[in-house]
Amino acid sequence: GESVGLHLPTLSVQEGDNSIINCAYSNSASDYFIWYKQESGKGPQFIIDIRSNMDKRQGQRVTVLLNKTVKHLSLQIAATQPGDSAVYFCAESLSGNTGKLIFGQGTTLQVKP
Amino acid sequence: DAMVIQNPRYQVTQFGKPVTLSCSQTLNHNVMYWYQQKSSQAPKLLFHYYDKDFNNEADTPDNFQSRRPNTSFCFLDIRSPGLGDAAMYLCATSISYNEQFFGPGTRLTVL
């Protein structure tokens, strides 16, 4: 059947504020999670990942939190900058399987100057 | 710089006219993937090669085929493009089933 475009949720933040992007994943057996940033007209860019044996991982200005109890993943961006404006996708994977990434719906982050 | 390259970046084809999209990589990764991403949607895996082994997703239409002549190159063939096949096509690579690196994508328009 023909696919219908989905409306991506949008998060609008002021430059310099912190951003929190949330994602609910579907498979309780998934054990590897990734956040990707996709700017307009470009491919997804890896931001940060986390494995299921952790509940928090920090990178440069970004933190990923994993709550396996409620199958929830979040991405926190500190001191959001205009260059952070993009669509953010979470993805889940079951290691040892085909390596297939299942992408979430995506959130559009708009940074207001 | 090691990277994933997709050519062309924009491709226009006619309804029913076969089209081939190409992907090359300088990362020497053994796994290569093809994703389809329609407007305002998440990428959807079509198939992947693990080394020379082809792995098709169950819901990928037969209209989509792939070739991997060597480690560096992978092609996506659309035998008879329909209007519903207009999308961004993304190539990705990885070392075994680890972090995937994406190319910039090819935007396909079907007239």
Coordinates of C-alpha atoms in Angstrom, one line a residue:
Chain A
G1 CA 0.0 0.0 0.0
E2 CA 1.0 3.6 -0.3
S3 CA 2.7 5.2 2.6
V4 CA 1.4 8.4 4.1
G5 CA 3.8 10.9 5.5
L6 CA 3.8 11.0 9.3
H7 CA 3.8 14.3 11.2
L8 CA 7.1 14.5 13.2
P9 CA 6.8 15.9 16.6
T10 CA 8.6 19.2 17.0
L11 CA 10.5 20.6 19.9
S12 CA 11.3 24.3 19.9
V13 CA 13.9 25.6 22.3
Q14 CA 15.7 28.9 22.9
E15 CA 19.4 29.0 22.1
G16 CA 21.4 28.2 25.2
D17 CA 18.7 26.2 26.9
N18 CA 18.9 22.5 27.4
S19 CA 16.9 20.2 25.2
I20 CA 15.4 16.8 26.0
I21 CA 14.2 14.6 23.2
N22 CA 12.2 11.5 24.2
C23 CA 11.7 8.1 22.4
A24 CA 9.7 5.0 23.3
Y25 CA 11.1 1.8 21.8
S26 CA 9.2 -1.2 20.9
N27 CA 11.2 -4.4 21.6
S28 CA 12.0 -5.3 25.2
A29 CA 14.7 -7.6 23.9
S30 CA 16.6 -4.8 22.1
D31 CA 20.0 -4.3 23.8
Y32 CA 21.6 -1.5 21.7
F33 CA 20.3 2.0 21.2
I34 CA 21.5 4.8 19.1
W35 CA 20.6 8.5 18.6
Y36 CA 21.0 9.9 15.1
K37 CA 20.9 13.5 13.9
Q38 CA 19.6 14.2 10.4
E39 CA 20.0 17.6 8.9
S40 CA 17.9 18.6 5.9
G41 CA 19.1 16.8 2.7
K42 CA 21.7 14.7 4.5
G43 CA 22.1 11.2 5.9
P44 CA 21.7 10.4 9.6
Q45 CA 24.7 11.2 11.6
F46 CA 25.7 9.2 14.7
I47 CA 25.5 11.1 18.0
I48 CA 25.7 8.7 20.8
D49 CA 24.8 5.1 21.6
I50 CA 24.1 3.0 24.7
R51 CA 23.9 -0.6 25.5
S52 CA 21.3 -2.2 27.7
N53 CA 23.7 -2.9 30.6
M54 CA 23.9 0.9 31.1
D55 CA 21.3 3.5 32.1
K56 CA 23.3 6.6 31.3
R57 CA 26.0 7.6 28.9
Q58 CA 27.6 11.0 28.4
G59 CA 29.2 12.6 25.4
Q60 CA 30.2 16.0 24.5
R61 CA 27.2 18.2 25.4
V62 CA 24.9 15.1 25.0
T63 CA 23.6 12.6 27.4
V64 CA 21.6 9.5 26.7
L65 CA 19.3 8.0 29.4
L66 CA 17.9 4.5 29.1
N67 CA 14.9 3.3 31.2
K68 CA 14.4 -0.4 30.3
T69 CA 11.5 -0.8 32.7
V70 CA 9.3 1.5 30.6
K71 CA 11.2 1.1 27.3
H72 CA 12.1 4.8 27.2
L73 CA 15.2 6.5 25.8
S74 CA 16.0 10.2 26.0
L75 CA 18.6 12.5 24.5
Q76 CA 19.7 15.5 26.5
I77 CA 21.5 18.3 24.7
A78 CA 23.2 20.9 26.9
A79 CA 23.4 24.6 25.9
T80 CA 21.5 24.0 22.6
Q81 CA 23.0 25.8 19.6
P82 CA 21.5 26.8 16.2
G83 CA 23.6 24.1 14.6
D84 CA 21.7 21.5 16.7
S85 CA 18.5 22.2 14.6
A86 CA 17.7 18.9 12.9
V87 CA 15.5 15.8 13.0
Y88 CA 16.6 13.4 15.8
F89 CA 15.9 9.7 15.5
C90 CA 16.3 7.0 18.1
A91 CA 17.0 3.5 16.8
E92 CA 17.0 0.2 18.5
S93 CA 18.8 -3.0 17.7
L94 CA 19.0 -6.6 18.9
S95 CA 22.7 -7.5 18.9
G96 CA 23.5 -10.9 17.5
N97 CA 20.6 -10.6 15.2
T98 CA 20.9 -9.1 11.7
G99 CA 22.0 -5.8 13.1
K100 CA 18.8 -4.4 11.9
L101 CA 18.2 -0.9 13.2
I102 CA 14.5 0.0 13.9
F103 CA 14.1 3.7 13.8
G104 CA 11.7 5.7 15.9
Q105 CA 9.4 8.3 14.5
G106 CA 11.8 11.2 14.8
T107 CA 11.6 14.6 16.5
T108 CA 12.3 17.9 14.8
L109 CA 14.4 20.2 17.0
Q110 CA 14.1 23.9 16.3
V111 CA 16.5 26.3 18.0
K112 CA 15.4 29.9 18.3
P113 CA 18.1 32.5 18.4
Chain B
D1 CA 38.8 11.1 5.0
A2 CA 37.2 7.7 5.2
M3 CA 33.6 8.0 4.2
V4 CA 30.4 6.6 2.5
I5 CA 29.8 8.2 -0.9
Q6 CA 26.5 8.1 -2.8
N7 CA 26.1 9.0 -6.4
P8 CA 24.2 10.7 -7.8
R9 CA 22.9 12.9 -5.0
Y10 CA 19.8 13.6 -7.0
Q11 CA 18.3 11.2 -9.6
V12 CA 15.2 11.7 -11.8
T13 CA 13.7 8.8 -13.6
Q14 CA 10.5 8.1 -15.5
F15 CA 7.8 5.8 -14.3
G16 CA 8.8 2.3 -15.2
K17 CA 12.3 3.1 -16.3
P18 CA 15.0 1.1 -14.5
V19 CA 17.3 3.1 -12.4
T20 CA 20.5 2.2 -10.4
L21 CA 21.8 4.1 -7.4
S22 CA 25.4 3.6 -6.3
C23 CA 27.2 3.6 -3.0
S24 CA 30.9 3.3 -2.3
Q25 CA 32.9 3.3 0.9
T26 CA 36.5 3.9 1.9
L27 CA 36.0 2.6 5.4
N28 CA 36.6 -1.1 4.5
H29 CA 33.5 -2.1 6.4
N30 CA 32.2 -5.6 5.7
V31 CA 28.5 -4.8 6.0
M32 CA 26.6 -2.5 3.6
Y33 CA 22.9 -1.5 4.0
W34 CA 20.3 0.2 1.8
Y35 CA 17.5 2.2 3.5
Q36 CA 14.5 3.9 2.0
Q37 CA 13.4 7.2 3.7
K38 CA 10.2 8.8 2.5
S39 CA 9.3 12.4 3.4
S40 CA 8.9 13.0 7.1
Q41 CA 9.4 9.3 7.9
A42 CA 12.1 7.3 9.5
P43 CA 14.6 5.3 7.4
K44 CA 13.4 1.8 6.6
L45 CA 15.8 -1.0 5.9
L46 CA 15.4 -2.7 2.5
F47 CA 18.3 -5.2 2.6
H48 CA 22.0 -5.5 3.5
Y49 CA 25.1 -7.4 2.6
Y50 CA 27.2 -9.1 5.2
D51 CA 30.4 -9.6 3.3
K52 CA 29.0 -11.3 0.1
D53 CA 25.9 -12.6 1.8
F54 CA 22.7 -10.9 0.8
N55 CA 20.0 -10.4 3.4
N56 CA 16.6 -9.2 2.2
E57 CA 14.0 -7.8 4.5
A58 CA 10.7 -9.7 4.3
D59 CA 8.6 -6.7 3.3
T60 CA 11.0 -5.3 0.6
P61 CA 9.3 -5.4 -2.8
D62 CA 10.8 -7.6 -5.5
N63 CA 11.1 -4.4 -7.6
F64 CA 14.2 -3.6 -5.5
Q65 CA 17.4 -5.5 -6.1
S66 CA 21.0 -5.1 -5.0
R67 CA 24.5 -6.0 -6.1
R68 CA 27.8 -5.9 -4.3
P69 CA 30.6 -6.6 -6.8
N70 CA 33.3 -6.0 -4.2
T71 CA 33.8 -4.7 -0.6
S72 CA 33.8 -1.1 -1.6
F73 CA 30.7 -0.8 -3.8
C74 CA 27.1 -1.6 -3.5
F75 CA 24.3 -0.9 -6.0
L76 CA 20.5 -0.5 -5.6
D77 CA 18.5 -1.4 -8.7
I78 CA 14.9 -0.4 -9.0
R79 CA 13.5 -2.4 -11.9
S80 CA 10.3 -0.5 -12.6
P81 CA 10.1 2.6 -10.5
G82 CA 6.6 3.7 -9.5
L83 CA 5.5 7.0 -8.1
G84 CA 5.5 5.5 -4.6
D85 CA 9.2 4.8 -4.9
A86 CA 10.1 8.4 -4.8
A87 CA 12.2 8.8 -1.7
M88 CA 15.6 9.4 -0.2
Y89 CA 17.7 6.3 -0.5
L90 CA 20.4 5.9 2.1
C91 CA 23.4 3.7 2.1
A92 CA 25.1 2.7 5.4
T93 CA 28.1 0.6 6.4
S94 CA 29.3 -1.0 9.5
I95 CA 32.0 -3.4 10.9
S96 CA 30.0 -6.5 11.5
Y97 CA 26.8 -5.5 13.2
N98 CA 28.1 -2.5 15.0
E99 CA 27.7 1.3 14.6
Q100 CA 26.3 2.2 11.2
F101 CA 27.7 5.1 9.2
F102 CA 25.4 6.7 6.7
G103 CA 26.1 8.3 3.4
P104 CA 24.4 11.6 2.3
G105 CA 21.7 9.8 0.4
T106 CA 20.3 9.9 -3.1
R107 CA 17.0 11.7 -3.6
L108 CA 15.0 9.9 -6.3
T109 CA 12.2 11.6 -8.2
V110 CA 9.9 9.5 -10.4
L111 CA 8.0 11.4 -13.1

